[in-house]
Amino acid sequence: MELIRHFMILLSLLGVLFAHQFEAQSADASRSTARSLDALLQDYAYRAFVQPRSGVPYDGTAPSNLTGIKTAALRLRSGSLKKRGVDEYKEFGIPDGVVVRPYVERLVLVYQDLGNWSSFYYPHPPGYAYLTPVLGLLAYDAANLSATNLPELDIVALKSPISINFTYVIPAPRGAIARCVRFGVDGSLDFRDLVSSNICSTYRQGHFVIVVNSSEIAPSPAPAPSRAPGPGPSRVGSKSNKSKVWKIVGGVVGGVVALIFLALLVYLMHQHKHNKKVARMEQHADAGVSVHTTRVGNTHVPVALGTRTQPMLENELVA
Ligand SMILES: *[C@@H]1O[C@H](CO)[C@@H](O)[C@H](O)[C@H]1NC(C)=O
Ligand SMILES: *[C@@H]1O[C@H](CO)[C@@H](O)[C@H](O)[C@H]1NC(C)=O
Ligand SMILES: *[C@@H]1O[C@H](CO)[C@@H](O)[C@H](O)[C@H]1NC(C)=O
Ligand SMILES: *[C@@H]1O[C@H](CO)[C@@H](O)[C@H](O)[C@H]1NC(C)=O
Ligand SMILES: *[C@@H]1O[C@H](CO)[C@@H](O)[C@H](O)[C@H]1NC(C)=O
């Protein structure tokens, strides 16, 4: 049994490793597409500015291949942002005490509502479903309104947090606890409690969404009947082709790996049984008054094999 236990530990370790690598890869891929969307929307939001007035939001137009995404831009003096904040900028409420780093004289706050593209650009954290679209708020330098590929500035709320008042939240199932998630520009992921049923808060810029544990949404195998009518979670959470492809690739790789391990397990169990038999034979031989050397001679080979089994196992696993 010792051998099998060791093997199981190894197997689960490898499983974790594979899952981790796979997850990291797809997370990296989706992060870079999300970053290129930020750059694209910065460009499109800035185009909404024609002789812009400070402190007035201008709605941008998303490119036609991204119908469903909304964007807007608001230009401000950073002094005004710090002193007065912005009461209401779409779903965002910005209090006073928000500073910009590095300092610029004027900045633009770009707003994003990713609508039905939310889970395309921001795949659900594993085990969670979205109850709202993903909303973004990012700060850029306003020095040149025709500039593209601008780096984000950093904004930090020093006094009270920025609030995000989601206009529509899919009701969480009874007993399920909804949470706020923030995707940082740097790829970080923070969970926070809701301020109220539809309001999240944050001290930084980024992308925001309300989530719920997905196992509480779809109770096991029954093909959730609540999905058909109304705006079920599946509508906001429509899967992208890309993540489907990744899933298939992951499935195939996972299947092959599982098959290899199954074969190995069968082999090892067989080997183990054999070793046990040999050990028993050996015991008999030791108990027996060291006669019948001719018959004991048989055990010579298996005894050596018993001690060599482990190195063999490692080689197989590395291969
Ligand atoms: C949409 O079009 C823009 C160019 O207008 C392109 O950069 C972007 O990759 C396209 N996005 C998708 C999802 O097709
Ligand atoms: C979102 O909806 C628009 C139509 O409203 C559609 O053209 C677009 O393909 C949808 N996006 C996704 C990711 O399904
Ligand atoms: C979701 O809920 C189930 C059961 O309550 C729990 O086992 C699981 O760990 C939860 N998942 C996450 C991601 O919190
Ligand atoms: C603003 O940016 C555009 C595009 O990068 C560039 O062509 C233009 O020269 C810049 N204007 C100024 C005043 O820096
Ligand atoms: C959130 O927005 C709704 C309407 O969009 C408004 O009635 C409500 O007062 C807002 N709540 C807060 C706390 O701002």
Short mmCIF file of N, CA, C and O in Angstrom, two decimals, residues 48-98:
data_model
loop_
_atom_site.label_atom_id
_atom_site.label_comp_id
_atom_site.label_asym_id
_atom_site.label_seq_id
_atom_site.Cartn_x
_atom_site.Cartn_y
_atom_site.Cartn_z
N ALA A 48 -13.85 60.83 -29.10
CA ALA A 48 -15.12 61.50 -28.78
C ALA A 48 -14.89 62.97 -28.42
O ALA A 48 -15.82 63.76 -28.43
N PHE A 49 -13.64 63.30 -28.09
CA PHE A 49 -13.35 64.69 -27.70
C PHE A 49 -13.22 65.57 -28.92
O PHE A 49 -12.28 65.44 -29.71
N VAL A 50 -14.19 66.48 -29.08
CA VAL A 50 -14.01 67.53 -30.07
C VAL A 50 -14.25 68.81 -29.30
O VAL A 50 -15.36 69.04 -28.82
N GLN A 51 -13.24 69.61 -29.10
CA GLN A 51 -13.35 70.78 -28.26
C GLN A 51 -14.01 70.43 -26.93
O GLN A 51 -15.08 70.95 -26.61
N PRO A 52 -13.41 69.55 -26.19
CA PRO A 52 -14.07 69.05 -24.98
C PRO A 52 -14.07 70.06 -23.86
O PRO A 52 -13.15 70.86 -23.73
N ARG A 53 -15.13 70.02 -23.07
CA ARG A 53 -15.17 70.82 -21.84
C ARG A 53 -14.72 69.95 -20.70
O ARG A 53 -15.04 68.76 -20.65
N SER A 54 -14.00 70.56 -19.79
CA SER A 54 -13.54 69.81 -18.62
C SER A 54 -14.73 69.36 -17.78
O SER A 54 -15.72 70.09 -17.65
N GLY A 55 -14.65 68.16 -17.23
CA GLY A 55 -15.67 67.70 -16.29
C GLY A 55 -16.95 67.22 -16.94
O GLY A 55 -17.91 66.91 -16.24
N VAL A 56 -16.97 67.15 -18.30
CA VAL A 56 -18.18 66.67 -18.97
C VAL A 56 -17.86 65.34 -19.65
O VAL A 56 -16.90 65.27 -20.41
N PRO A 57 -18.63 64.30 -19.38
CA PRO A 57 -18.35 63.01 -20.03
C PRO A 57 -18.82 63.01 -21.49
O PRO A 57 -19.90 63.51 -21.79
N TYR A 58 -17.99 62.46 -22.34
CA TYR A 58 -18.34 62.30 -23.76
C TYR A 58 -18.39 60.82 -24.09
O TYR A 58 -17.44 60.09 -23.81
N ASP A 59 -19.52 60.40 -24.68
CA ASP A 59 -19.64 58.99 -25.06
C ASP A 59 -18.85 58.72 -26.31
O ASP A 59 -18.95 59.46 -27.29
N GLY A 60 -18.06 57.67 -26.29
CA GLY A 60 -17.31 57.27 -27.48
C GLY A 60 -18.09 56.23 -28.26
O GLY A 60 -19.14 55.75 -27.81
N THR A 61 -17.58 55.90 -29.44
CA THR A 61 -18.19 54.84 -30.24
C THR A 61 -17.19 53.71 -30.34
O THR A 61 -16.05 53.93 -30.75
N ALA A 62 -17.61 52.53 -29.96
CA ALA A 62 -16.70 51.38 -30.07
C ALA A 62 -16.62 50.96 -31.53
O ALA A 62 -17.55 51.22 -32.30
N PRO A 63 -15.52 50.35 -31.95
CA PRO A 63 -15.43 49.88 -33.33
C PRO A 63 -16.57 48.90 -33.64
O PRO A 63 -17.10 48.26 -32.73
N SER A 64 -16.94 48.83 -34.92
CA SER A 64 -18.14 48.05 -35.29
C SER A 64 -17.98 46.56 -35.00
O SER A 64 -18.97 45.87 -34.80
N ASN A 65 -16.75 46.08 -34.97
CA ASN A 65 -16.58 44.66 -34.65
C ASN A 65 -16.70 44.40 -33.15
O ASN A 65 -16.57 43.28 -32.71
N LEU A 66 -16.95 45.43 -32.39
CA LEU A 66 -17.08 45.28 -30.94
C LEU A 66 -18.42 45.83 -30.46
O LEU A 66 -18.53 46.40 -29.37
N THR A 67 -19.46 45.66 -31.29
CA THR A 67 -20.79 46.12 -30.90
C THR A 67 -21.17 45.52 -29.57
O THR A 67 -21.00 44.32 -29.35
N GLY A 68 -21.69 46.36 -28.69
CA GLY A 68 -22.06 45.87 -27.35
C GLY A 68 -21.15 46.46 -26.28
O GLY A 68 -21.50 46.44 -25.12
N ILE A 69 -20.00 46.98 -26.72
CA ILE A 69 -19.10 47.64 -25.77
C ILE A 69 -19.38 49.14 -25.78
O ILE A 69 -19.56 49.73 -26.84
N LYS A 70 -19.44 49.71 -24.57
CA LYS A 70 -19.65 51.15 -24.47
C LYS A 70 -18.40 51.78 -23.87
O LYS A 70 -17.75 51.17 -23.02
N THR A 71 -18.13 52.98 -24.32
CA THR A 71 -16.98 53.67 -23.77
C THR A 71 -17.28 55.16 -23.65
O THR A 71 -18.20 55.67 -24.31
N ALA A 72 -16.57 55.83 -22.78
CA ALA A 72 -16.76 57.27 -22.61
C ALA A 72 -15.45 57.85 -22.10
O ALA A 72 -14.58 57.11 -21.65
N ALA A 73 -15.34 59.16 -22.19
CA ALA A 73 -14.12 59.82 -21.72
C ALA A 73 -14.49 61.10 -21.00
O ALA A 73 -15.43 61.80 -21.38
N LEU A 74 -13.77 61.38 -19.92
CA LEU A 74 -14.02 62.56 -19.11
C LEU A 74 -12.67 63.20 -18.82
O LEU A 74 -11.78 62.55 -18.29
N ARG A 75 -12.55 64.48 -19.24
CA ARG A 75 -11.28 65.16 -19.00
C ARG A 75 -11.36 66.04 -17.77
O ARG A 75 -12.39 66.71 -17.56
N LEU A 76 -10.33 66.03 -16.97
CA LEU A 76 -10.34 66.74 -15.70
C LEU A 76 -8.98 67.31 -15.40
O LEU A 76 -7.97 66.74 -15.81
N ARG A 77 -8.96 68.39 -14.62
CA ARG A 77 -7.68 68.81 -14.02
C ARG A 77 -7.45 67.92 -12.82
O ARG A 77 -8.40 67.62 -12.08
N SER A 78 -6.22 67.53 -12.61
CA SER A 78 -5.99 66.61 -11.49
C SER A 78 -6.24 67.29 -10.15
O SER A 78 -6.64 66.65 -9.18
N GLY A 79 -6.08 68.63 -10.13
CA GLY A 79 -6.39 69.37 -8.92
C GLY A 79 -7.88 69.30 -8.58
O GLY A 79 -8.26 69.14 -7.41
N SER A 80 -8.69 69.38 -9.61
CA SER A 80 -10.14 69.32 -9.42
C SER A 80 -10.55 67.92 -8.96
O SER A 80 -11.42 67.77 -8.10
N LEU A 81 -9.92 66.92 -9.54
CA LEU A 81 -10.21 65.54 -9.13
C LEU A 81 -9.93 65.36 -7.65
O LEU A 81 -10.73 64.80 -6.90
N LYS A 82 -8.79 65.91 -7.23
CA LYS A 82 -8.39 65.72 -5.84
C LYS A 82 -9.31 66.52 -4.90
O LYS A 82 -9.69 66.04 -3.84
N LYS A 83 -9.68 67.73 -5.33
CA LYS A 83 -10.45 68.59 -4.44
C LYS A 83 -11.92 68.21 -4.39
O LYS A 83 -12.53 68.18 -3.34
N ARG A 84 -12.47 67.91 -5.58
CA ARG A 84 -13.93 67.73 -5.62
C ARG A 84 -14.37 66.33 -6.02
O ARG A 84 -15.50 65.96 -5.74
N GLY A 85 -13.53 65.56 -6.70
CA GLY A 85 -13.99 64.28 -7.21
C GLY A 85 -15.01 64.45 -8.31
O GLY A 85 -15.14 65.55 -8.87
N VAL A 86 -15.71 63.40 -8.66
CA VAL A 86 -16.78 63.46 -9.66
C VAL A 86 -17.96 62.70 -9.08
O VAL A 86 -17.89 61.49 -8.85
N ASP A 87 -19.06 63.44 -8.85
CA ASP A 87 -20.21 62.80 -8.20
C ASP A 87 -20.67 61.56 -8.92
O ASP A 87 -20.87 60.52 -8.32
N GLU A 88 -20.86 61.72 -10.22
CA GLU A 88 -21.44 60.63 -10.96
C GLU A 88 -20.84 60.58 -12.35
O GLU A 88 -21.08 61.48 -13.16
N TYR A 89 -20.05 59.58 -12.61
CA TYR A 89 -19.51 59.37 -13.95
C TYR A 89 -19.95 57.97 -14.35
O TYR A 89 -19.33 57.00 -13.95
N LYS A 90 -21.06 57.91 -15.11
CA LYS A 90 -21.69 56.61 -15.39
C LYS A 90 -21.93 55.91 -14.07
O LYS A 90 -22.45 56.51 -13.15
N GLU A 91 -21.49 54.67 -13.93
CA GLU A 91 -21.73 53.94 -12.68
C GLU A 91 -20.75 54.31 -11.56
O GLU A 91 -20.88 53.81 -10.45
N PHE A 92 -19.76 55.13 -11.88
CA PHE A 92 -18.72 55.40 -10.89
C PHE A 92 -18.99 56.68 -10.10
O PHE A 92 -19.35 57.70 -10.68
N GLY A 93 -18.80 56.59 -8.81
CA GLY A 93 -18.87 57.77 -7.95
C GLY A 93 -17.49 58.01 -7.38
O GLY A 93 -16.95 57.14 -6.69
N ILE A 94 -16.90 59.18 -7.72
CA ILE A 94 -15.51 59.42 -7.33
C ILE A 94 -15.48 60.50 -6.25
O ILE A 94 -15.88 61.64 -6.50
N PRO A 95 -15.03 60.15 -5.05
CA PRO A 95 -15.02 61.12 -3.95
C PRO A 95 -13.84 62.07 -4.09
O PRO A 95 -12.98 61.89 -4.96
N ASP A 96 -13.76 63.05 -3.22
CA ASP A 96 -12.56 63.88 -3.20
C ASP A 96 -11.41 63.07 -2.58
O ASP A 96 -11.65 62.02 -1.99
N GLY A 97 -10.19 63.56 -2.79
CA GLY A 97 -9.05 62.85 -2.22
C GLY A 97 -8.46 61.80 -3.14
O GLY A 97 -7.69 60.96 -2.69
N VAL A 98 -8.81 61.85 -4.43
CA VAL A 98 -8.22 60.90 -5.38
C VAL A 98 -7.03 61.58 -6.07
O VAL A 98 -7.19 62.64 -6.68
#
